[in-house]
Short mmCIF file of C-alpha atoms and ligand atoms in Angstrom, two decimals:
data_model
loop_
_atom_site.label_atom_id
_atom_site.label_comp_id
_atom_site.label_asym_id
_atom_site.label_seq_id
_atom_site.Cartn_x
_atom_site.Cartn_y
_atom_site.Cartn_z
CA MET A 1 136.95 110.88 39.48
CA ILE A 2 133.47 112.38 39.45
CA TYR A 3 131.10 111.22 42.22
CA LEU A 4 127.42 111.04 41.26
CA ASP A 5 126.27 108.54 43.94
CA HIS A 6 125.21 110.81 46.75
CA ASN A 7 122.08 108.81 47.46
CA ALA A 8 124.36 105.90 48.48
CA THR A 9 126.34 108.14 50.80
CA THR A 10 127.79 111.62 50.99
CA PRO A 11 131.26 112.85 51.97
CA ILE A 12 131.51 114.43 55.44
CA ALA A 13 131.18 118.22 55.33
CA PRO A 14 134.33 119.99 56.61
CA ASP A 15 132.36 121.73 59.45
CA VAL A 16 130.87 118.38 60.48
CA ARG A 17 134.35 116.88 60.62
CA THR A 18 135.67 119.77 62.74
CA GLU A 19 132.79 119.34 65.15
CA MET A 20 133.38 115.59 65.44
CA VAL A 21 137.13 115.88 65.87
CA SER A 22 136.80 118.46 68.63
CA CYS A 23 134.35 116.14 70.28
CA LEU A 24 136.74 113.14 70.01
CA ASP A 25 139.62 115.24 71.35
CA CYS A 26 137.88 117.12 74.13
CA ALA A 27 134.59 115.54 75.20
CA PHE A 28 135.13 111.90 76.09
CA GLY A 29 132.77 111.97 79.09
CA ASN A 30 129.69 109.72 79.41
CA PRO A 31 126.57 111.94 78.99
CA SER A 32 125.00 110.06 81.88
CA SER A 33 127.79 110.92 84.34
CA ILE A 34 127.04 113.56 86.93
CA HIS A 35 130.45 115.29 86.88
CA ALA A 36 131.72 118.06 84.58
CA PHE A 37 133.08 115.61 81.94
CA GLY A 38 129.65 113.99 81.73
CA GLN A 39 127.83 117.31 81.65
CA GLU A 40 129.96 118.54 78.80
CA ALA A 41 129.06 115.46 76.72
CA ARG A 42 125.41 115.84 77.71
CA CYS A 43 125.42 119.43 76.45
CA ILE A 44 126.84 118.26 73.08
CA VAL A 45 124.09 115.63 72.78
CA ASP A 46 121.42 118.14 73.75
CA ARG A 47 122.63 120.71 71.22
CA ALA A 48 122.67 118.07 68.48
CA ARG A 49 119.12 117.07 69.45
CA GLU A 50 118.00 120.67 69.06
CA ARG A 51 119.67 120.99 65.67
CA VAL A 52 118.07 117.79 64.33
CA ALA A 53 114.69 118.84 65.66
CA ARG A 54 114.92 122.30 64.10
CA LEU A 55 115.54 120.89 60.61
CA ILE A 56 112.24 119.00 60.62
CA ALA A 57 110.24 121.46 62.87
CA ALA A 58 110.01 118.97 65.74
CA GLN A 59 110.60 119.43 69.45
CA PRO A 60 114.02 118.28 70.77
CA GLU A 61 112.41 115.75 73.13
CA GLU A 62 110.76 114.10 70.13
CA ILE A 63 114.14 113.06 68.67
CA VAL A 64 115.56 109.62 69.43
CA PHE A 65 119.13 109.02 68.23
CA THR A 66 119.73 105.67 66.53
CA GLY A 67 122.49 103.78 64.79
CA GLY A 68 121.33 105.00 61.36
CA GLY A 69 118.33 104.98 59.04
CA THR A 70 117.85 101.20 59.04
CA GLU A 71 117.64 101.10 62.80
CA ALA A 72 115.28 104.09 62.88
CA ASN A 73 112.94 102.28 60.44
CA ASN A 74 113.08 99.05 62.46
CA LEU A 75 112.36 100.89 65.69
CA ALA A 76 109.42 102.73 64.07
CA ILE A 77 107.82 99.63 62.47
CA LEU A 78 108.58 96.90 64.97
CA GLY A 79 108.27 99.30 67.92
CA ALA A 80 104.83 100.52 66.79
CA VAL A 81 103.49 96.97 66.35
CA THR A 82 104.97 95.74 69.68
CA GLY A 83 103.81 98.90 71.44
CA ARG A 84 100.14 98.56 70.42
CA GLU A 85 97.65 97.90 73.20
CA SER A 86 96.54 94.45 72.10
CA GLY A 87 95.04 92.41 69.31
CA ARG A 88 96.12 91.54 65.80
CA ALA A 89 98.29 93.90 63.85
CA HIS A 90 98.21 94.98 60.23
CA VAL A 91 100.72 97.27 58.54
CA ILE A 92 100.44 99.13 55.28
CA THR A 93 103.49 100.10 53.24
CA THR A 94 104.37 100.48 49.59
CA ALA A 95 105.94 98.20 47.02
CA VAL A 96 108.80 100.73 46.44
CA GLU A 97 110.17 101.12 49.96
CA HIS A 98 113.82 100.57 50.87
CA GLN A 99 114.75 97.13 52.19
CA ALA A 100 115.04 98.77 55.63
CA VAL A 101 111.22 99.08 55.59
CA LEU A 102 110.27 96.08 53.49
CA ASN A 103 112.24 93.62 55.55
CA PRO A 104 110.88 94.60 58.97
CA CYS A 105 107.41 94.32 57.41
CA ARG A 106 108.27 90.84 56.06
CA HIS A 107 109.60 89.93 59.45
CA LEU A 108 106.27 90.91 61.03
CA GLU A 109 104.44 88.83 58.42
CA ALA A 110 106.37 85.82 59.66
CA THR A 111 104.75 86.36 63.07
CA ASP A 112 101.05 87.06 63.63
CA CYS A 113 100.93 90.29 61.67
CA GLN A 114 99.58 90.98 58.21
CA ALA A 115 101.04 93.48 55.69
CA THR A 116 99.64 95.25 52.63
CA TYR A 117 102.05 96.54 49.99
CA LEU A 118 100.45 99.38 48.06
CA ALA A 119 101.00 99.54 44.31
CA VAL A 120 102.47 102.60 42.61
CA ASP A 121 101.89 104.22 39.20
CA ALA A 122 104.34 104.39 36.32
CA ASP A 123 106.11 107.34 38.02
CA GLY A 124 106.55 105.39 41.26
CA CYS A 125 103.82 107.38 43.10
CA VAL A 126 101.31 105.83 45.44
CA ALA A 127 97.65 106.98 45.31
CA PRO A 128 96.79 108.40 48.76
CA GLU A 129 93.25 106.93 48.52
CA SER A 130 94.77 103.42 48.24
CA ALA A 131 96.11 103.79 51.83
CA LEU A 132 92.62 104.65 53.03
CA GLU A 133 91.07 101.78 51.13
CA ALA A 134 93.63 99.35 52.59
CA ALA A 135 93.14 100.63 56.13
CA ARG A 136 91.37 98.20 58.48
CA GLU A 137 90.19 98.22 62.08
CA ASP A 138 93.42 96.48 63.13
CA THR A 139 95.82 98.62 61.04
CA THR A 140 98.49 99.62 63.50
CA LEU A 141 100.86 101.45 61.18
CA VAL A 142 101.11 102.98 57.73
CA SER A 143 104.72 103.43 56.51
CA ILE A 144 105.24 105.36 53.34
CA MET A 145 108.61 106.80 52.27
CA LEU A 146 108.89 110.55 51.68
CA ALA A 147 111.32 110.23 48.76
CA ASN A 148 112.40 107.18 46.83
CA ASN A 149 116.09 106.41 46.90
CA GLU A 150 116.31 105.01 43.40
CA VAL A 151 114.13 107.25 41.21
CA GLY A 152 113.58 110.23 43.56
CA THR A 153 109.78 110.20 43.45
CA LEU A 154 108.16 112.15 46.30
CA GLN A 155 105.16 110.41 47.92
CA PRO A 156 101.99 112.27 48.96
CA VAL A 157 102.55 111.51 52.68
CA GLN A 158 100.68 114.64 53.83
CA LYS A 159 97.58 113.62 51.83
CA VAL A 160 97.74 110.17 53.39
CA THR A 161 97.83 111.54 56.91
CA GLU A 162 94.89 113.89 56.06
CA LEU A 163 92.87 110.94 54.78
CA LEU A 164 93.67 108.85 57.88
CA LYS A 165 92.83 111.62 60.33
CA GLY A 166 90.68 110.44 63.19
CA ARG A 167 91.97 106.85 63.08
CA THR A 168 94.30 105.43 65.75
CA THR A 169 96.68 104.17 63.01
CA LEU A 170 100.21 105.58 63.36
CA VAL A 171 101.90 107.01 60.28
CA HIS A 172 105.65 106.57 59.71
CA THR A 173 107.70 107.99 56.88
CA ASP A 174 111.18 106.91 55.87
CA ALA A 175 112.60 110.32 55.10
CA VAL A 176 116.22 109.18 54.88
CA GLN A 177 116.59 110.43 51.29
CA ALA A 178 114.45 113.51 51.77
CA VAL A 179 115.97 115.16 54.84
CA GLY A 180 118.36 117.90 53.76
CA LYS A 181 117.14 117.80 50.16
CA ILE A 182 113.56 119.15 50.57
CA PRO A 183 112.00 121.22 53.36
CA ILE A 184 110.33 119.06 56.01
CA ASP A 185 107.85 120.03 58.71
CA VAL A 186 106.61 117.06 60.70
CA ASN A 187 103.48 118.95 61.80
CA ALA A 188 102.53 119.88 58.22
CA LEU A 189 103.20 116.28 57.14
CA GLY A 190 101.12 115.05 60.06
CA VAL A 191 103.29 111.97 60.66
CA ASP A 192 103.86 110.29 64.02
CA LEU A 193 107.25 108.84 63.19
CA LEU A 194 109.97 109.92 60.75
CA SER A 195 113.39 108.33 60.07
CA LEU A 196 116.58 110.14 59.01
CA SER A 197 120.21 109.17 58.56
CA GLY A 198 123.46 111.12 59.04
CA HIS A 199 125.46 109.85 56.07
CA LYS A 200 122.87 110.92 53.47
CA LEU A 201 123.26 114.58 54.45
CA TYR A 202 127.06 115.06 54.72
CA GLY A 203 127.18 113.68 58.26
CA PRO A 204 128.75 110.47 59.64
CA LYS A 205 127.67 106.91 58.92
CA GLY A 206 126.08 104.73 61.61
CA VAL A 207 124.03 107.45 63.22
CA GLY A 208 120.52 108.58 62.53
CA ALA A 209 117.41 109.60 64.34
CA LEU A 210 113.73 108.71 64.71
CA TYR A 211 111.25 111.51 65.26
CA VAL A 212 108.62 110.20 67.64
CA ARG A 213 105.63 112.56 68.03
CA ALA A 214 104.96 113.32 71.69
CA GLY A 215 102.49 110.78 73.11
CA THR A 216 103.18 108.08 70.51
CA GLU A 217 103.20 104.55 71.98
CA LEU A 218 106.37 102.82 70.89
CA ALA A 219 108.16 99.81 72.36
CA PRO A 220 111.99 99.53 72.40
CA LEU A 221 113.74 96.82 70.40
CA THR A 222 116.71 96.55 72.77
CA PHE A 223 116.77 96.72 76.52
CA GLY A 224 119.22 98.35 78.86
CA GLY A 225 119.60 101.79 80.41
CA HIS A 226 117.42 104.85 80.34
CA GLN A 227 119.05 106.62 77.38
CA GLU A 228 116.89 108.09 74.64
CA HIS A 229 113.81 107.67 76.81
CA GLY A 230 114.60 103.98 77.06
CA LEU A 231 113.82 103.60 73.34
CA ARG A 232 117.47 103.21 72.34
CA PRO A 233 119.37 102.26 75.43
CA GLY A 234 123.18 102.27 75.58
CA THR A 235 125.83 104.96 76.01
CA GLU A 236 125.40 107.54 73.26
CA ASN A 237 127.89 107.79 70.36
CA VAL A 238 128.63 111.40 71.21
CA PRO A 239 130.94 112.32 68.30
CA ALA A 240 128.59 110.81 65.73
CA ILE A 241 125.56 112.49 67.29
CA ALA A 242 127.44 115.83 67.31
CA GLY A 243 128.29 115.27 63.63
CA LEU A 244 124.66 114.53 62.78
CA GLY A 245 123.55 117.66 64.61
CA LYS A 246 126.01 119.82 62.75
CA ALA A 247 125.05 118.23 59.42
CA CYS A 248 121.39 119.07 60.09
CA GLU A 249 122.26 122.64 61.01
CA LEU A 250 124.23 123.04 57.73
CA ALA A 251 121.47 121.38 55.74
CA GLY A 252 118.93 123.88 57.06
CA GLU A 253 121.17 126.79 56.04
CA ARG A 254 121.97 125.41 52.57
CA LEU A 255 118.83 123.55 51.59
CA ALA A 256 117.23 126.10 49.28
CA ASP A 257 120.42 126.95 47.41
CA ASP A 258 121.54 123.33 47.13
CA ALA A 259 118.15 122.24 45.83
CA ALA A 260 117.99 124.98 43.17
CA ARG A 261 121.53 124.42 41.97
CA LEU A 262 121.42 120.59 41.97
CA GLY A 263 117.97 120.59 40.33
CA SER A 264 119.29 122.61 37.41
CA LEU A 265 122.43 120.46 37.08
CA ARG A 266 120.25 117.30 37.17
CA ASP A 267 117.92 118.72 34.48
CA SER A 268 120.94 119.63 32.32
CA LEU A 269 122.38 116.07 32.74
CA GLU A 270 119.05 114.60 31.58
CA GLN A 271 118.72 116.96 28.62
CA HIS A 272 122.23 116.30 27.35
CA VAL A 273 121.93 112.52 27.69
CA LEU A 274 118.53 112.58 25.90
CA ALA A 275 119.93 114.81 23.14
CA GLN A 276 122.98 112.71 22.52
CA LEU A 277 121.79 109.12 22.90
CA ASP A 278 118.92 107.13 21.47
CA GLY A 279 117.05 104.49 23.43
CA VAL A 280 117.24 106.38 26.68
CA THR A 281 114.37 106.72 29.15
CA ILE A 282 114.21 108.92 32.20
CA ASN A 283 112.38 106.94 34.90
CA ALA A 284 109.71 108.76 36.92
CA ALA A 285 110.22 111.77 34.61
CA ASP A 286 106.71 113.09 35.27
CA ALA A 287 106.79 112.71 39.06
CA GLU A 288 107.57 115.37 41.60
CA ARG A 289 111.14 114.25 42.39
CA LEU A 290 114.13 114.91 44.58
CA PRO A 291 116.14 117.66 42.87
CA ASN A 292 119.40 115.73 42.89
CA THR A 293 118.25 112.37 41.58
CA THR A 294 117.68 110.82 38.14
CA SER A 295 117.30 107.21 37.08
CA ILE A 296 118.02 106.59 33.43
CA SER A 297 117.44 103.34 31.49
CA PHE A 298 119.71 102.61 28.55
CA GLN A 299 117.88 100.30 26.16
CA GLY A 300 119.74 97.14 25.24
CA LEU A 301 122.47 97.57 27.84
CA THR A 302 123.11 95.93 31.21
CA ALA A 303 123.44 98.61 33.85
CA ASP A 304 125.94 96.61 35.94
CA MET A 305 128.39 96.53 33.03
CA LEU A 306 127.73 100.15 32.17
CA ALA A 307 128.41 101.20 35.80
CA ILE A 308 131.67 99.24 35.80
CA ASN A 309 132.73 100.84 32.48
CA LEU A 310 131.80 104.30 33.84
CA ASP A 311 133.87 103.62 36.92
CA LEU A 312 136.85 102.80 34.71
CA LEU A 313 136.23 106.11 32.86
CA GLY A 314 136.18 107.99 36.21
CA LEU A 315 132.45 108.35 36.90
CA ALA A 316 130.96 106.81 40.06
CA VAL A 317 127.23 105.94 39.70
CA SER A 318 125.07 103.07 40.82
CA THR A 319 122.48 100.71 39.48
CA GLY A 320 120.02 101.38 42.26
CA SER A 321 120.08 100.99 46.03
CA ALA A 322 123.61 100.43 47.32
CA CYS A 323 122.15 97.92 49.81
CA SER A 324 120.86 95.57 47.08
CA VAL A 325 123.80 95.79 44.70
CA ALA A 326 124.94 92.26 45.54
CA ASP A 327 121.56 90.85 44.49
CA GLN A 328 122.03 91.41 40.72
CA GLU A 329 118.28 91.34 40.61
CA PRO A 330 116.23 93.95 38.77
CA SER A 331 115.16 96.88 40.92
CA HIS A 332 111.87 96.12 42.75
CA VAL A 333 111.09 99.82 42.44
CA LEU A 334 111.27 99.85 38.64
CA LEU A 335 109.36 96.54 38.42
CA ALA A 336 106.63 98.00 40.59
CA MET A 337 106.53 101.02 38.22
CA GLY A 338 105.78 98.63 35.33
CA SER A 339 109.28 98.28 33.80
CA SER A 340 110.09 94.90 32.30
CA ARG A 341 112.88 92.88 33.85
CA THR A 342 115.24 93.82 30.98
CA GLU A 343 114.33 97.52 31.21
CA ALA A 344 114.84 97.45 34.96
CA LEU A 345 118.24 95.85 34.55
CA SER A 346 119.33 98.67 32.23
CA ALA A 347 118.81 101.55 34.72
CA ILE A 348 121.57 103.71 36.20
CA ARG A 349 120.96 106.07 39.14
CA PHE A 350 122.79 109.39 39.03
CA SER A 351 122.55 111.27 42.36
CA LEU A 352 124.17 114.69 42.56
CA GLY A 353 125.61 116.43 45.56
CA ARG A 354 127.12 119.66 46.93
CA GLY A 355 130.55 119.06 45.44
CA ASN A 356 129.34 118.68 41.87
CA THR A 357 129.87 121.48 39.31
CA SER A 358 128.45 122.08 35.84
CA GLU A 359 131.88 120.96 34.46
CA ASP A 360 131.39 117.64 36.29
CA ILE A 361 128.04 117.21 34.63
CA MET A 362 129.31 117.90 31.13
CA ALA A 363 132.20 115.52 31.71
CA ALA A 364 129.75 112.91 33.06
CA VAL A 365 127.64 113.20 29.94
CA ASP A 366 130.76 112.70 27.74
CA ARG A 367 131.74 109.63 29.73
CA VAL A 368 128.23 108.17 29.56
CA CYS A 369 128.16 108.65 25.78
CA GLN A 370 131.63 107.12 25.44
CA ALA A 371 130.75 104.07 27.54
CA VAL A 372 127.42 103.53 25.82
CA GLY A 373 129.19 103.84 22.42
CA CYS A 374 131.80 101.23 23.44
CA MET A 375 129.10 98.85 24.65
CA GLY A 376 127.32 99.04 21.28
CA GLY A 377 124.46 101.21 22.62
CA ARG A 378 122.49 103.63 20.53
CA ARG A 379 124.08 107.08 19.79
N1 PLP B 1 115.91 104.29 53.77
C1 PLP B 1 116.27 104.77 52.57
C2 PLP B 1 115.23 105.37 51.70
C3 PLP B 1 117.60 104.73 52.19
O1 PLP B 1 117.96 105.20 50.97
C4 PLP B 1 118.55 104.16 53.05
C5 PLP B 1 119.96 103.99 52.65
O2 PLP B 1 120.27 103.90 51.49
C6 PLP B 1 118.12 103.65 54.30
C7 PLP B 1 116.82 103.78 54.61
C8 PLP B 1 119.06 103.04 55.26
O3 PLP B 1 119.79 104.06 55.96
P1 PLP B 1 121.21 103.66 56.67
O4 PLP B 1 122.19 103.43 55.58
O5 PLP B 1 121.51 104.88 57.51
O6 PLP B 1 120.94 102.46 57.51
#
């Protein structure tokens, strides 16, 4: 079986597993306890915090551990709006965000808050000026993803923060798909808040982090103890946090090599599919993209059926975001990019990862051609 669905989730790296198992076996203490058991667990959490911070050029005290990327996004968006001094709130985001950003924004709209969803071009890219044009006196937060999970398009977040300089508006970026795949420096980006998730970078599921720039006013969503500066109260999930820390350390060491190798495998996948099949379109082909991601539309076919046939042939891919698979609705990302409903329903996402080889890619191309042929597609 060949796995080309790394944007849905990644396998745990062996070194991450080792770190987590040793933590489960030996460090059961509560990090808030004063005795040696507690101190040992506290050291593990502190070291993980340093490792996460280093990967994104932040300070350790600016990292808040969360229960994953969705929770980090919710804390950023709802916490920024609740934490504002007073008055009405307005948030700006884009039409191509993950549900973990769109749904908190919709939730706010159901209260006294307004939201603007910026349009994107045919490559899924937002114009930085459109954020400035949409900004109002009461704009509390701008939330623009760093990299799109379905098509891989990188958004000009740094340009947006430059244009918004001097305003009190906070800028958040959902970097869940970007962290570990492209270099990230929160200071160069100029963001106040950045979300990341363990299971997208060969770490465990159910753990993530929110970078909160020092001095940023944010309100917690849950209430309890003092943990994570009171922003995410509750006893820390020490093994998961340790795993996330190790995954970030490994990502920092491997990032340049992984990006170069996966970029060339991705390009080769696209070239071979284009050469061997008719009626194929690479979505967001002209955008600056994540090196591991490609979204390909197969004219006349239904992607759901194609993905099932590919699974039977031993190739795991997806039709878009794993979180919206049950919807059977066309991708809101491709629709926002101008695809028709039928085109959007014919797109498959291939997302490569560390374990993939050039042999995998050639075998994947063969299986795609075979499945498309069987389904009466164009060869
Ligand atoms: N944001 C993006 C861009 C994602 O791709 C995902 C997961 O697919 C999330 C947020 C949610 O992260 P998590 O699965 O850790 O909750």
